[in-house]
mmCIF file of C-alpha atoms in Angstrom:
data_model
loop_
_atom_site.group_PDB
_atom_site.id
_atom_site.type_symbol
_atom_site.label_atom_id
_atom_site.label_comp_id
_atom_site.label_asym_id
_atom_site.label_seq_id
_atom_site.Cartn_x
_atom_site.Cartn_y
_atom_site.Cartn_z
ATOM 1 C CA UNK I 1 27.118 37.401 -34.159
ATOM 2 C CA UNK I 2 23.426 36.801 -34.575
ATOM 3 C CA UNK I 3 21.036 38.891 -32.410
ATOM 4 C CA UNK I 4 19.705 35.543 -31.014
ATOM 5 C CA UNK I 5 22.161 33.328 -29.103
ATOM 6 C CA UNK I 6 22.307 30.149 -27.120
ATOM 7 C CA UNK I 7 24.512 30.880 -24.140
ATOM 8 C CA UNK I 8 26.236 28.493 -21.739
ATOM 9 C CA UNK I 9 28.156 30.227 -18.851
ATOM 10 C CA UNK I 10 30.289 28.789 -16.119
ATOM 11 C CA UNK I 11 30.827 25.279 -17.466
ATOM 12 C CA UNK I 12 33.462 23.775 -15.091
ATOM 13 C CA UNK I 13 35.826 21.362 -16.829
ATOM 14 C CA UNK I 14 38.673 19.267 -15.348
ATOM 15 C CA UNK I 15 41.472 18.895 -17.893
ATOM 16 C CA UNK I 16 45.079 18.152 -18.280
ATOM 17 C CA UNK I 17 46.241 21.331 -20.028
ATOM 18 C CA UNK I 18 49.165 23.525 -19.232
ATOM 19 C CA UNK I 19 52.717 24.459 -20.047
ATOM 20 C CA UNK I 20 54.024 23.053 -16.816
ATOM 21 C CA UNK I 21 54.442 19.246 -16.674
ATOM 22 C CA UNK I 22 52.532 18.894 -13.374
ATOM 23 C CA UNK I 23 49.515 20.777 -14.909
ATOM 24 C CA UNK I 24 49.272 18.112 -17.606
ATOM 25 C CA UNK I 25 49.948 15.226 -15.283
ATOM 26 C CA UNK I 26 47.669 16.248 -12.343
ATOM 27 C CA UNK I 27 45.021 18.228 -14.186
ATOM 28 C CA UNK I 28 43.182 21.334 -13.040
ATOM 29 C CA UNK I 29 39.922 23.150 -13.226
ATOM 30 C CA UNK I 30 38.832 25.393 -16.207
ATOM 31 C CA UNK I 31 35.803 27.438 -16.860
ATOM 32 C CA UNK I 32 34.123 27.871 -20.215
ATOM 33 C CA UNK I 33 31.548 30.441 -21.412
ATOM 34 C CA UNK I 34 30.237 30.078 -24.966
ATOM 35 C CA UNK I 35 27.565 31.572 -27.166
ATOM 36 C CA UNK I 36 26.256 30.230 -30.466
ATOM 37 C CA UNK I 37 24.397 32.475 -32.930
ATOM 38 C CA UNK I 38 21.085 31.114 -34.112
ATOM 39 C CA UNK I 39 17.766 32.482 -34.882
ATOM 40 C CA UNK I 40 15.385 31.407 -32.078
ATOM 41 C CA UNK I 41 12.222 32.660 -33.583
ATOM 42 C CA UNK I 42 10.937 29.484 -35.024
ATOM 43 C CA UNK I 43 11.710 27.409 -31.864
ATOM 44 C CA UNK I 44 10.273 30.215 -29.830
ATOM 45 C CA UNK I 45 6.977 30.192 -31.822
ATOM 46 C CA UNK I 46 6.621 26.389 -31.955
ATOM 47 C CA UNK I 47 8.308 25.190 -28.690
ATOM 48 C CA UNK I 48 10.160 22.687 -31.014
ATOM 49 C CA UNK I 49 13.711 22.000 -29.828
ATOM 50 C CA UNK I 50 14.522 20.557 -33.281
ATOM 51 C CA UNK I 51 14.387 24.201 -34.537
ATOM 52 C CA UNK I 52 17.004 25.366 -32.127
ATOM 53 C CA UNK I 53 20.490 24.228 -31.119
ATOM 54 C CA UNK I 54 20.394 21.720 -28.282
ATOM 55 C CA UNK I 55 23.067 23.009 -25.792
ATOM 56 C CA UNK I 56 23.078 19.766 -23.832
ATOM 57 C CA UNK I 57 24.885 18.117 -26.782
ATOM 58 C CA UNK I 58 27.647 20.703 -26.501
ATOM 59 C CA UNK I 59 27.933 20.345 -22.736
ATOM 60 C CA UNK I 60 28.318 16.502 -22.930
ATOM 61 C CA UNK I 61 30.728 16.546 -25.803
ATOM 62 C CA UNK I 62 32.867 19.242 -24.071
ATOM 63 C CA UNK I 63 32.941 17.218 -20.866
ATOM 64 C CA UNK I 64 34.165 14.201 -22.768
ATOM 65 C CA UNK I 65 36.766 16.321 -24.649
ATOM 66 C CA UNK I 66 38.050 17.716 -21.425
ATOM 67 C CA UNK I 67 38.572 14.247 -19.933
ATOM 68 C CA UNK I 68 40.593 13.185 -23.000
ATOM 69 C CA UNK I 69 42.660 16.249 -23.998
ATOM 70 C CA UNK I 70 46.270 16.707 -23.184
ATOM 71 C CA UNK I 71 47.944 19.856 -24.530
ATOM 72 C CA UNK I 72 50.143 22.860 -23.508
ATOM 73 C CA UNK I 73 48.067 25.846 -24.217
ATOM 74 C CA UNK I 74 44.604 27.356 -23.755
ATOM 75 C CA UNK I 75 44.958 28.564 -27.348
ATOM 76 C CA UNK I 76 45.205 25.045 -28.664
ATOM 77 C CA UNK I 77 42.370 23.716 -26.541
ATOM 78 C CA UNK I 78 40.079 26.618 -27.520
ATOM 79 C CA UNK I 79 40.843 25.765 -31.174
ATOM 80 C CA UNK I 80 39.681 22.210 -30.455
ATOM 81 C CA UNK I 81 36.523 23.462 -28.674
ATOM 82 C CA UNK I 82 35.641 25.625 -31.708
ATOM 83 C CA UNK I 83 36.166 22.589 -34.005
ATOM 84 C CA UNK I 84 33.993 20.435 -31.838
ATOM 85 C CA UNK I 85 31.225 23.010 -31.755
ATOM 86 C CA UNK I 86 31.457 23.399 -35.463
ATOM 87 C CA UNK I 87 31.116 19.568 -35.783
ATOM 88 C CA UNK I 88 27.957 19.599 -33.647
ATOM 89 C CA UNK I 89 26.235 22.598 -35.106
ATOM 90 C CA UNK I 90 27.838 23.511 -38.513
ATOM 91 C CA UNK I 91 29.392 26.922 -39.271
ATOM 92 C CA UNK I 92 27.334 29.049 -36.955
ATOM 93 C CA UNK I 93 28.666 32.164 -35.314
ATOM 94 C CA UNK I 94 30.286 31.220 -32.058
ATOM 95 C CA UNK I 95 32.317 32.796 -29.229
ATOM 96 C CA UNK I 96 34.019 31.414 -26.194
ATOM 97 C CA UNK I 97 36.025 32.402 -23.240
ATOM 98 C CA UNK I 98 38.170 29.622 -21.690
ATOM 99 C CA UNK I 99 39.657 30.371 -18.337
ATOM 100 C CA UNK I 100 42.225 28.623 -16.152
ATOM 101 C CA UNK I 101 40.917 28.923 -12.593
ATOM 102 C CA UNK I 102 44.284 28.785 -10.885
ATOM 103 C CA UNK I 103 47.141 29.966 -13.001
ATOM 104 C CA UNK I 104 50.592 28.770 -11.565
ATOM 105 C CA UNK I 105 52.103 32.305 -11.392
ATOM 106 C CA UNK I 106 53.732 33.184 -8.001
ATOM 107 C CA UNK I 107 51.886 36.010 -6.281
ATOM 108 C CA UNK I 108 49.012 35.922 -8.724
ATOM 109 C CA UNK I 109 45.509 34.782 -7.572
ATOM 110 C CA UNK I 110 43.474 35.898 -10.521
ATOM 111 C CA UNK I 111 42.152 34.050 -13.482
ATOM 112 C CA UNK I 112 43.755 33.973 -16.959
ATOM 113 C CA UNK I 113 41.979 33.000 -20.187
ATOM 114 C CA UNK I 114 41.471 33.316 -23.894
ATOM 115 C CA UNK I 115 38.541 34.673 -25.821
ATOM 116 C CA UNK I 116 37.970 33.288 -29.367
ATOM 117 C CA UNK I 117 35.285 33.552 -32.001
ATOM 118 C CA UNK I 118 34.557 31.933 -35.347
ATOM 119 C CA UNK I 119 32.278 32.737 -38.336
#
């Protein structure tokens, strides 16, 4: 991973993802953290956004993807997220953590998730 990174933390997304039928039918909240490796020196020196990665493009694309996706696993959705980020920014180093805010496991009040990286 590059020393410089664009970081988005705590992106809340409503999506229809889960192994249980009601999770896919009703939907639920997820939270996403991501980082994109990119040298920020040129943008820092010039104050020119075109020399950086515009994180607003990722946020808007991920919000749209979350509204449209229907799948069983966080693993599959996280793969789709990595694909989307690569479509937007190319093969840059990227990491994510995708969390299900309320896992339907009796007696469990914590958060479950997956961590993924690419490049």
